């Protein structure tokens, strides 16, 4: 184990004797599943340092608060600054409290500058490339008690993956489900997106390493894995791989994981339409372990906007691809991301977005108002759309897409879906069906972590309600 973790463990043992309890830590995660996965790694470090992980932010007796942040939209950043205001009051009451900020927002230079200038009480700022250095940074700060900022992009210099990924060293949130990183970073440079700047160039993990992790997870009781990458379809397309044709490597990765004994379900996120291969569609259709759900961000339905976004597909290509997938994999749930109000978007452009929504009929969607990100090409595009126009379009989009999502969800009523149960909430169990539908259901016996056949009796827009077929 990291020697800094051992040093911190010793310090924390002494503190435990003084405090009469374990030192406590809170980790707050903003943003996407990549961040959730990174937090699982950070939490494992924190536990190994001798902290007790707690959840209650109002608690005053806390020794460490770590915020793992997101930079994709401005409001995610504003929420972090807001949270820092609250945390400052905690620190005033308890000067021994250490505060650390990490993740995509922290990776940006202008954020580090703001923290330096206006948030001197933050002890450590570290970016996405320094994840593994957290124990060293915390130890150094405890000894020297000076603000540390580590946001160097070490990728180029060392030519290595930004993080090591042994699952053994993670604090998995669910016993039966795990994330596996398959790529890091992104090479697509969509004009609105900050990710390529804060997560670096795309790097693919070697196939053998991914398989080893899947096997170890299966041995540890995991039945469902979710493969993570900004663009999983380009897995194996990087310069080191020699994959013969675009998309082939990802399809064969899925087949290899499907061969791992014990893994019963495979999910993946996110797919870029431009790299989605016929082989992938075949694997989704033919491999029972690969879930019948595809998240395929369209971003906009207008070819002109897509071109300015640097998405590298047209409206017609997107529709053709989506309909091809739906007919090749009957019952598949197709979900998407849509941005409203990208610079230069006209009413006619927006109508194209609504047109695609009506033609493709998504089972779910994340809808976003365009957020200007400093350092991205689109931030300097002329004709940014006025906020009131964007808000109106956003409302219109929801009024078109939500009834479609409801209709698609409603199609599942009367079906019996196999649900992997995540948690119990009040009297209801909650879990996900193969097609990623969220299912709330009743059962007379405890079934968290199990597969349960659920008869669907009712549909809401964003989830289904049912009852276990075999009670107990
Ligand atoms: N503004 C709004 N939405 C964005 N996304 C990425 N960058 C921005 C931005 N600047 C959305 C995209 C992407 C999802 C993860 O976040 O739809 O697919
Ligand atoms: Fe951002 Fe585009 Fe890369 Fe997705 S594919 S992370 S939207 S640049």
Coordinates of C-alpha atoms and ligand atoms in Angstrom, one line a residue:
X1 CA 0.0 0.0 0.0
X2 CA 1.0 3.6 -0.6
X3 CA 3.4 4.7 2.2
X4 CA 1.5 8.0 2.6
X5 CA -1.6 6.0 3.3
X6 CA 0.3 4.2 6.1
X7 CA 1.6 7.5 7.5
X8 CA -1.9 8.9 7.5
X9 CA -3.2 5.8 9.2
X10 CA -0.8 6.3 12.0
X11 CA -1.7 10.0 12.4
X12 CA -5.4 9.0 12.4
X13 CA -4.8 6.4 15.1
X14 CA -3.4 9.0 17.4
X15 CA -6.3 11.3 16.6
X16 CA -8.7 8.5 17.3
X17 CA -7.3 8.2 20.8
X18 CA -7.6 12.0 21.3
X19 CA -11.1 12.3 19.8
X20 CA -12.5 9.1 21.3
X21 CA -13.9 8.2 17.9
X22 CA -12.6 7.6 14.4
X23 CA -11.7 10.8 12.4
X24 CA -14.6 11.3 9.9
X25 CA -14.6 12.1 6.2
X26 CA -17.3 13.1 3.6
X27 CA -16.9 12.7 -0.1
X28 CA -19.3 14.6 -2.4
X29 CA -19.4 13.6 -6.0
X30 CA -20.8 15.9 -8.8
X31 CA -21.2 14.9 -12.5
X32 CA -21.0 11.7 -14.4
X33 CA -20.3 8.1 -13.8
X34 CA -16.6 8.6 -14.4
X35 CA -16.5 10.8 -11.4
X36 CA -18.5 8.3 -9.4
X37 CA -15.9 5.7 -10.3
X38 CA -13.1 8.0 -9.3
X39 CA -14.8 8.7 -6.0
X40 CA -14.9 5.0 -5.3
X41 CA -11.1 4.9 -5.7
X42 CA -10.7 8.0 -3.5
X43 CA -13.1 6.6 -0.8
X44 CA -11.0 3.4 -0.7
X45 CA -7.9 5.5 0.0
X46 CA -9.8 7.5 2.7
X47 CA -11.0 4.3 4.4
X48 CA -7.5 2.9 4.3
X49 CA -6.2 6.1 5.9
X50 CA -8.3 5.3 8.9
X51 CA -11.2 7.7 8.4
X52 CA -14.8 6.7 8.9
X53 CA -16.8 7.7 5.8
X54 CA -20.0 9.4 6.7
X55 CA -22.9 11.0 4.8
X56 CA -24.3 13.7 7.0
X57 CA -23.1 17.1 5.9
X58 CA -24.6 18.9 8.9
X59 CA -22.4 17.0 11.2
X60 CA -19.9 19.4 12.7
X61 CA -17.3 16.8 13.9
X62 CA -15.7 16.1 10.5
X63 CA -12.0 16.0 9.8
X64 CA -12.0 15.8 5.9
X65 CA -14.3 17.0 3.2
X66 CA -13.5 16.0 -0.4
X67 CA -15.5 17.5 -3.3
X68 CA -15.1 15.6 -6.6
X69 CA -16.3 18.1 -9.1
X70 CA -17.7 18.4 -12.7
X71 CA -16.9 21.1 -15.3
X72 CA -19.4 20.2 -18.1
X73 CA -21.8 23.0 -17.3
X74 CA -21.6 26.2 -15.4
X75 CA -24.3 25.3 -12.9
X76 CA -22.3 22.3 -11.7
X77 CA -19.4 24.7 -10.9
X78 CA -21.7 27.2 -9.2
X79 CA -23.0 24.4 -7.0
X80 CA -19.5 23.7 -5.9
X81 CA -18.7 27.3 -5.1
X82 CA -22.0 27.4 -3.1
X83 CA -21.0 24.4 -1.2
X84 CA -17.6 25.9 -0.4
X85 CA -19.5 28.8 1.2
X86 CA -21.2 26.4 3.6
X87 CA -18.0 24.4 4.2
X88 CA -16.2 27.6 5.2
X89 CA -18.5 28.0 8.2
X90 CA -17.7 24.4 9.2
X91 CA -14.0 25.2 9.0
X92 CA -14.4 28.3 11.1
X93 CA -15.8 26.1 13.8
X94 CA -13.3 23.3 13.4
X95 CA -9.8 24.5 12.2
X96 CA -8.6 20.9 12.0
X97 CA -11.0 20.2 9.2
X98 CA -9.2 19.6 5.9
X99 CA -10.9 20.5 2.6
X100 CA -10.0 19.1 -0.7
X101 CA -11.3 19.8 -4.2
X102 CA -10.6 17.5 -7.1
X103 CA -12.0 16.4 -10.5
X104 CA -12.7 18.1 -13.8
X105 CA -13.6 21.6 -12.4
X106 CA -10.4 21.6 -10.3
X107 CA -8.3 20.7 -13.3
X108 CA -8.9 24.1 -14.9
X109 CA -6.3 26.8 -14.3
X110 CA -8.9 29.6 -13.9
X111 CA -10.6 27.6 -11.1
X112 CA -7.3 27.0 -9.3
X113 CA -6.6 30.8 -9.5
X114 CA -10.1 31.6 -8.1
X115 CA -9.5 29.1 -5.2
X116 CA -6.1 30.6 -4.5
X117 CA -7.5 34.2 -4.5
X118 CA -10.9 33.8 -2.9
X119 CA -11.0 30.4 -1.1
X120 CA -7.8 30.3 0.9
X121 CA -9.4 28.0 3.4
X122 CA -9.4 25.1 0.8
X123 CA -6.4 23.0 1.7
X124 CA -5.8 20.9 -1.4
X125 CA -6.8 21.3 -5.1
X126 CA -5.9 18.4 -7.4
X127 CA -6.9 17.7 -10.9
X128 CA -7.9 14.5 -12.8
X129 CA -4.3 13.6 -13.5
X130 CA -3.4 13.6 -9.8
X131 CA -6.0 11.2 -8.5
X132 CA -3.5 8.7 -7.3
X133 CA -1.5 11.4 -5.5
X134 CA -4.2 12.3 -3.1
X135 CA -2.6 10.5 -0.1
X136 CA 0.7 12.3 -0.7
X137 CA -1.0 15.6 -1.0
X138 CA -3.1 15.2 2.1
X139 CA -0.1 14.0 4.1
X140 CA 2.1 16.9 2.9
X141 CA -0.7 19.4 3.8
X142 CA -1.1 18.0 7.3
X143 CA 2.7 18.4 7.9
X144 CA 3.2 21.8 6.2
X145 CA -0.3 23.3 6.6
X146 CA -0.1 25.2 3.3
X147 CA -2.5 25.2 0.4
X148 CA -1.4 22.8 -2.3
X149 CA -2.5 23.0 -5.9
X150 CA -1.6 20.1 -8.2
X151 CA -3.3 20.5 -11.6
X152 CA -0.4 19.5 -13.8
X153 CA -1.3 17.5 -16.9
X154 CA 1.1 14.7 -16.5
X155 CA -0.2 12.7 -19.4
X156 CA 2.1 14.0 -22.1
X157 CA 5.3 13.9 -20.1
X158 CA 4.9 10.4 -18.7
X159 CA 2.8 8.9 -21.4
X160 CA 0.8 6.9 -19.0
X161 CA -2.8 6.5 -18.0
X162 CA -3.8 9.2 -15.6
X163 CA -4.8 6.7 -12.9
X164 CA -4.1 3.2 -11.8
X165 CA -7.4 1.2 -11.7
X166 CA -7.2 -1.9 -9.5
X167 CA -10.8 -2.5 -8.5
X168 CA -9.3 -4.1 -5.4
X169 CA -8.6 -0.6 -4.3
X170 CA -12.1 0.8 -4.6
X171 CA -15.0 1.3 -2.3
X172 CA -17.8 -0.1 -4.5
X173 CA -21.1 1.5 -3.8
X174 CA -23.2 -1.6 -4.7
X175 CA -22.0 -5.1 -4.0
X176 CA -23.3 -6.6 -7.3
X177 CA -22.6 -3.8 -9.7
X178 CA -19.3 -2.3 -10.8
X179 CA -17.9 0.3 -13.2
X180 CA -14.9 -0.6 -15.3
X181 CA -13.0 2.2 -17.1
X182 CA -12.1 1.1 -20.6
X183 CA -10.8 4.4 -22.0
X184 CA -9.8 7.7 -20.4
X185 CA -10.0 11.2 -22.0
X186 CA -11.5 12.2 -25.3
X187 CA -10.1 13.1 -28.7
X188 CA -13.3 14.3 -30.3
X189 CA -13.2 18.0 -29.3
X190 CA -16.9 18.7 -29.7
X191 CA -16.9 22.5 -29.9
X192 CA -19.0 23.0 -26.7
X193 CA -17.2 20.4 -24.5
X194 CA -14.6 20.9 -21.8
X195 CA -13.9 17.2 -21.3
X196 CA -10.9 16.9 -23.8
X197 CA -9.2 19.7 -21.9
X198 CA -9.7 18.4 -18.4
X199 CA -9.4 14.7 -19.0
X200 CA -6.7 14.7 -21.6
X201 CA -6.2 12.7 -24.8
X202 CA -8.0 9.4 -25.3
X203 CA -6.1 6.4 -23.9
X204 CA -7.4 2.9 -24.1
X205 CA -6.7 0.4 -21.3
X206 CA -5.2 -2.9 -22.6
X207 CA -7.8 -5.6 -23.2
X208 CA -6.1 -8.1 -20.8
X209 CA -6.2 -5.6 -18.0
X210 CA -9.9 -5.0 -18.5
X211 CA -10.6 -8.7 -18.6
X212 CA -8.6 -9.4 -15.5
X213 CA -10.6 -6.7 -13.7
X214 CA -13.9 -8.2 -14.9
X215 CA -12.8 -11.7 -13.7
X216 CA -11.8 -10.4 -10.3
X217 CA -15.0 -8.5 -9.9
X218 CA -17.0 -11.6 -10.8
X219 CA -15.1 -13.5 -8.2
X220 CA -16.0 -10.8 -5.7
X221 CA -19.7 -11.3 -6.4
X222 CA -20.3 -8.7 -9.1
X223 CA -23.0 -9.7 -11.7
X224 CA -23.3 -6.5 -13.7
X225 CA -20.5 -4.3 -15.1
X226 CA -20.8 -1.0 -16.8
X227 CA -17.9 -0.2 -19.1
X228 CA -17.0 3.5 -19.0
X229 CA -15.5 5.8 -21.6
X230 CA -16.2 9.2 -23.2
X231 CA -16.6 7.4 -26.5
X232 CA -16.6 3.6 -25.9
X233 CA -17.1 3.0 -29.6
X234 CA -13.6 4.2 -30.4
X235 CA -12.1 1.7 -28.0
X236 CA -9.1 0.2 -29.7
X237 CA -8.9 2.8 -32.4
X238 CA -6.0 4.6 -30.7
X239 CA -2.6 4.6 -32.3
X240 CA -1.2 1.8 -30.2
X241 CA -3.9 -0.7 -31.0
X242 CA -3.9 -1.8 -34.7
X243 CA -7.6 -2.6 -34.6
X244 CA -8.4 -3.4 -38.2
X245 CA -11.5 -1.4 -38.5
X246 CA -13.4 1.3 -36.5
X247 CA -15.6 -0.1 -33.8
X248 CA -14.4 -3.7 -34.2
X249 CA -12.3 -3.7 -31.1
X250 CA -15.2 -2.6 -28.8
X251 CA -17.6 -5.2 -30.2
X252 CA -15.0 -7.9 -29.5
X253 CA -14.2 -6.5 -26.1
X254 CA -18.0 -7.0 -25.3
X255 CA -17.8 -10.6 -26.5
X256 CA -14.7 -11.3 -24.3
X257 CA -16.4 -9.8 -21.2
X258 CA -19.6 -11.8 -22.0
X259 CA -17.4 -14.9 -21.7
X260 CA -16.4 -14.1 -18.1
X261 CA -18.2 -16.5 -15.8
X262 CA -20.4 -14.8 -13.2
X263 CA -20.9 -11.6 -15.2
X264 CA -24.6 -11.7 -16.2
X265 CA -25.1 -8.2 -17.5
X266 CA -22.9 -5.7 -19.4
X267 CA -23.7 -2.1 -19.9
X268 CA -21.6 0.6 -21.5
X269 CA -21.4 4.5 -21.7
X270 CA -21.2 6.5 -23.8
X271 CA -21.5 5.8 -27.6
X272 CA -20.6 8.4 -30.2
X273 CA -22.8 7.9 -33.2
X274 CA -19.9 8.5 -35.6
X275 CA -18.0 5.4 -34.4
X276 CA -20.9 3.0 -33.9
X277 CA -20.2 -0.1 -35.9
X278 CA -22.5 -2.8 -37.4
X279 CA -20.5 -5.3 -35.4
X280 CA -21.6 -3.5 -32.2
X281 CA -25.2 -3.7 -33.2
X282 CA -24.8 -7.4 -33.9
X283 CA -23.3 -8.0 -30.5
X284 CA -26.1 -6.1 -28.7
X285 CA -28.7 -8.1 -30.7
X286 CA -27.1 -11.5 -30.3
X287 CA -25.4 -11.5 -26.9
X288 CA -27.9 -12.0 -24.1
X289 CA -25.6 -10.6 -21.5
X290 CA -25.3 -7.2 -23.3
X291 CA -28.1 -5.1 -22.1
X292 CA -30.7 -3.9 -24.6
X293 CA -30.1 -0.3 -23.9
X294 CA -28.0 2.2 -25.9
X295 CA -27.2 5.7 -24.9
X296 CA -26.6 7.6 -28.1
X297 CA -26.2 11.3 -27.7
X298 CA -27.6 13.3 -30.6
X299 CA -26.9 16.8 -29.2
X300 CA -28.8 18.5 -32.0
X301 CA -31.1 17.4 -34.9
X302 CA -29.8 20.1 -37.3
X303 CA -27.0 19.2 -39.6
X304 CA -25.8 22.8 -39.6
X305 CA -25.5 22.9 -35.8
X306 CA -24.0 19.4 -35.7
X307 CA -21.3 20.6 -38.1
X308 CA -20.5 23.6 -36.0
X309 CA -20.5 21.3 -33.0
X310 CA -17.9 19.2 -34.8
X311 CA -20.0 16.0 -34.3
X312 CA -19.2 14.6 -37.7
X313 CA -22.6 13.2 -38.6
X314 CA -25.7 14.6 -40.2
X315 CA -29.3 14.6 -39.1
X316 CA -30.1 12.0 -41.7
X317 CA -27.2 9.8 -40.6
X318 CA -28.3 10.0 -37.0
X319 CA -31.9 9.0 -37.8
X320 CA -30.8 6.2 -40.1
X321 CA -28.5 4.8 -37.4
X322 CA -31.1 5.1 -34.6
X323 CA -33.8 3.4 -36.7
X324 CA -31.4 0.7 -37.9
X325 CA -30.5 -0.2 -34.2
X326 CA -34.2 -0.2 -33.2
X327 CA -35.1 -2.6 -36.0
X328 CA -32.0 -4.8 -35.4
X329 CA -32.7 -5.1 -31.7
X330 CA -36.4 -5.2 -31.0
X331 CA -37.4 -3.7 -27.6
X332 CA -34.1 -1.8 -27.2
X333 CA -34.3 1.4 -25.2
X334 CA -32.6 4.2 -27.0
X335 CA -31.7 7.2 -24.9
X336 CA -29.9 10.4 -25.7
X337 CA -28.4 13.8 -24.8
X338 CA -29.7 17.0 -26.3
X339 CA -28.3 20.5 -26.1
X340 CA -30.6 23.5 -26.6
X341 CA -29.3 26.9 -27.5
X342 CA -25.9 26.1 -29.0
X343 CA -24.5 29.4 -30.6
X344 CA -26.2 30.2 -33.9
X345 CA -29.1 27.8 -33.3
X346 CA -32.1 29.2 -35.2
X347 CA -35.8 28.3 -34.8
X348 CA -35.4 26.2 -37.9
X349 CA -32.4 24.3 -36.4
X350 CA -34.4 23.7 -33.3
X351 CA -37.3 22.3 -35.3
X352 CA -34.9 19.8 -36.8
X353 CA -34.1 18.6 -33.2
X354 CA -37.9 18.2 -32.5
X355 CA -38.2 16.4 -35.8
X356 CA -35.6 13.8 -34.8
X357 CA -37.1 13.4 -31.4
X358 CA -40.5 12.6 -33.0
X359 CA -39.0 10.2 -35.6
X360 CA -36.6 8.3 -33.3
X361 CA -38.9 8.2 -30.2
X362 CA -36.4 8.0 -27.4
X363 CA -37.0 6.0 -24.2
X364 CA -35.2 8.6 -22.2
X365 CA -33.2 11.8 -22.6
X366 CA -30.9 14.1 -20.8
X367 CA -31.7 17.6 -22.0
X368 CA -29.4 20.5 -21.4
X369 CA -29.3 24.2 -21.9
X370 CA -26.0 25.1 -23.7
X371 CA -23.5 26.4 -21.2
X372 CA -20.5 28.4 -22.3
X373 CA -17.3 26.8 -21.2
X374 CA -14.1 28.9 -21.1
X375 CA -11.4 27.5 -23.4
X376 CA -13.7 25.6 -25.8
X377 CA -14.1 26.8 -29.4
X378 CA -17.8 27.4 -29.0
X379 CA -17.2 29.9 -26.2
X380 CA -15.9 32.4 -28.8
X381 CA -18.6 31.7 -31.5
X382 CA -20.6 34.7 -32.4
X383 CA -24.4 34.8 -32.0
X384 CA -24.8 33.1 -28.7
X385 CA -28.5 32.5 -28.3
X386 CA -30.3 34.8 -25.8
X387 CA -31.2 33.1 -22.6
X388 CA -35.0 33.8 -23.0
X389 CA -35.0 32.1 -26.4
X390 CA -33.1 29.1 -25.1
X391 CA -35.4 28.8 -22.2
X392 CA -38.5 28.8 -24.4
X393 CA -37.0 26.2 -26.7
X394 CA -36.0 24.1 -23.7
X395 CA -39.6 24.1 -22.5
X396 CA -40.9 23.2 -25.9
X397 CA -38.4 20.3 -26.1
X398 CA -39.6 18.9 -22.8
X399 CA -43.2 19.3 -23.9
X400 CA -42.5 17.2 -27.0
X401 CA -40.1 14.6 -25.6
X402 CA -41.7 13.8 -22.2
X403 CA -45.0 12.5 -23.7
X404 CA -42.9 10.3 -26.1
X405 CA -40.8 9.0 -23.2
X406 CA -44.0 8.2 -21.3
X407 CA -45.5 6.4 -24.3
X408 CA -42.3 4.4 -24.7
X409 CA -42.2 3.6 -21.0
X410 CA -45.9 2.6 -21.0
X411 CA -45.2 0.0 -23.6
X412 CA -43.6 -2.1 -20.9
X413 CA -46.8 -2.4 -18.8
X414 CA -48.0 -6.0 -18.6
X415 CA -44.5 -7.3 -19.3
X416 CA -42.5 -9.2 -16.8
X417 CA -39.0 -7.7 -16.5
X418 CA -36.0 -9.1 -14.8
X419 CA -34.8 -6.5 -12.4
X420 CA -31.4 -6.3 -10.6
X421 CA -32.4 -4.8 -7.2
X422 CA -30.3 -1.8 -6.0
X423 CA -32.0 -0.7 -2.9
X424 CA -35.0 -0.6 -0.7
X425 CA -36.7 2.7 -0.2
X426 CA -39.6 2.7 2.3
X427 CA -41.9 -0.2 1.2
X428 CA -40.6 -0.3 -2.3
X429 CA -37.6 -2.0 -3.9
X430 CA -35.8 -0.2 -6.7
X431 CA -33.8 -1.7 -9.5
X432 CA -33.0 -1.6 -13.2
X433 CA -34.4 -3.9 -15.9
X434 CA -32.1 -5.1 -18.7
X435 CA -33.3 -2.1 -20.9
X436 CA -32.2 0.2 -18.0
X437 CA -35.8 1.1 -17.1
X438 CA -36.0 2.1 -13.4
X439 CA -38.5 -0.2 -11.7
X440 CA -40.1 0.3 -8.3
X441 CA -41.8 -2.8 -6.9
X442 CA -43.2 -4.6 -3.9
X443 CA -42.0 -7.8 -2.5
X444 CA -42.5 -9.6 0.8
X445 CA -38.9 -10.7 1.3
X446 CA -35.6 -8.9 1.2
X447 CA -34.2 -9.0 -2.3
X448 CA -31.6 -6.3 -2.5
X449 CA -28.7 -7.5 -4.8
X450 CA -30.8 -10.1 -6.4
X451 CA -32.4 -10.6 -9.8
X452 CA -36.2 -10.6 -9.4
X453 CA -38.9 -11.1 -12.1
X454 CA -41.3 -8.1 -11.8
X455 CA -44.7 -7.9 -13.4
X456 CA -45.2 -4.3 -14.5
X457 CA -48.5 -2.8 -13.5
X458 CA -48.1 0.9 -14.1
X459 CA -46.0 3.4 -15.9
X460 CA -44.8 6.8 -15.0
X461 CA -42.8 9.0 -17.3
X462 CA -39.4 8.1 -15.8
X463 CA -40.1 4.8 -14.1
X464 CA -42.2 1.7 -13.9
X465 CA -44.2 0.2 -11.0
X466 CA -44.8 -3.4 -10.4
X467 CA -44.8 -6.4 -8.1
X468 CA -42.5 -9.4 -7.8
X469 CA -43.9 -12.4 -9.6
X470 CA -43.0 -14.8 -6.8
X471 CA -43.5 -13.0 -3.6
X472 CA -40.9 -13.8 -0.9
Ligands
LIG1 N1 -23.3 22.8 -22.4 C1 -24.4 22.0 -22.2 N2 -24.3 20.7 -22.3 C2 -23.1 20.1 -22.4 N3 -22.7 18.8 -22.5 C3 -21.4 18.8 -22.7 N4 -20.9 20.0 -22.7 C4 -22.0 20.9 -22.6 C5 -22.1 22.3 -22.5 N5 -21.0 23.1 -22.7 C6 -23.7 17.7 -22.5 C7 -23.6 16.9 -23.7 C8 -22.9 15.6 -23.3 C9 -23.4 15.5 -21.9 C10 -22.5 14.6 -21.0 O1 -23.3 16.8 -21.4 O2 -25.0 16.6 -24.1 O3 -23.3 14.5 -24.1
LIG2 FE1 -17.3 15.9 -24.9 FE2 -17.8 15.2 -27.4 FE3 -15.8 14.0 -26.0 FE4 -18.4 13.5 -25.4 S1 -17.4 13.0 -27.3 S2 -16.7 14.0 -23.9 S3 -19.3 15.5 -25.8 S4 -15.8 16.1 -26.6

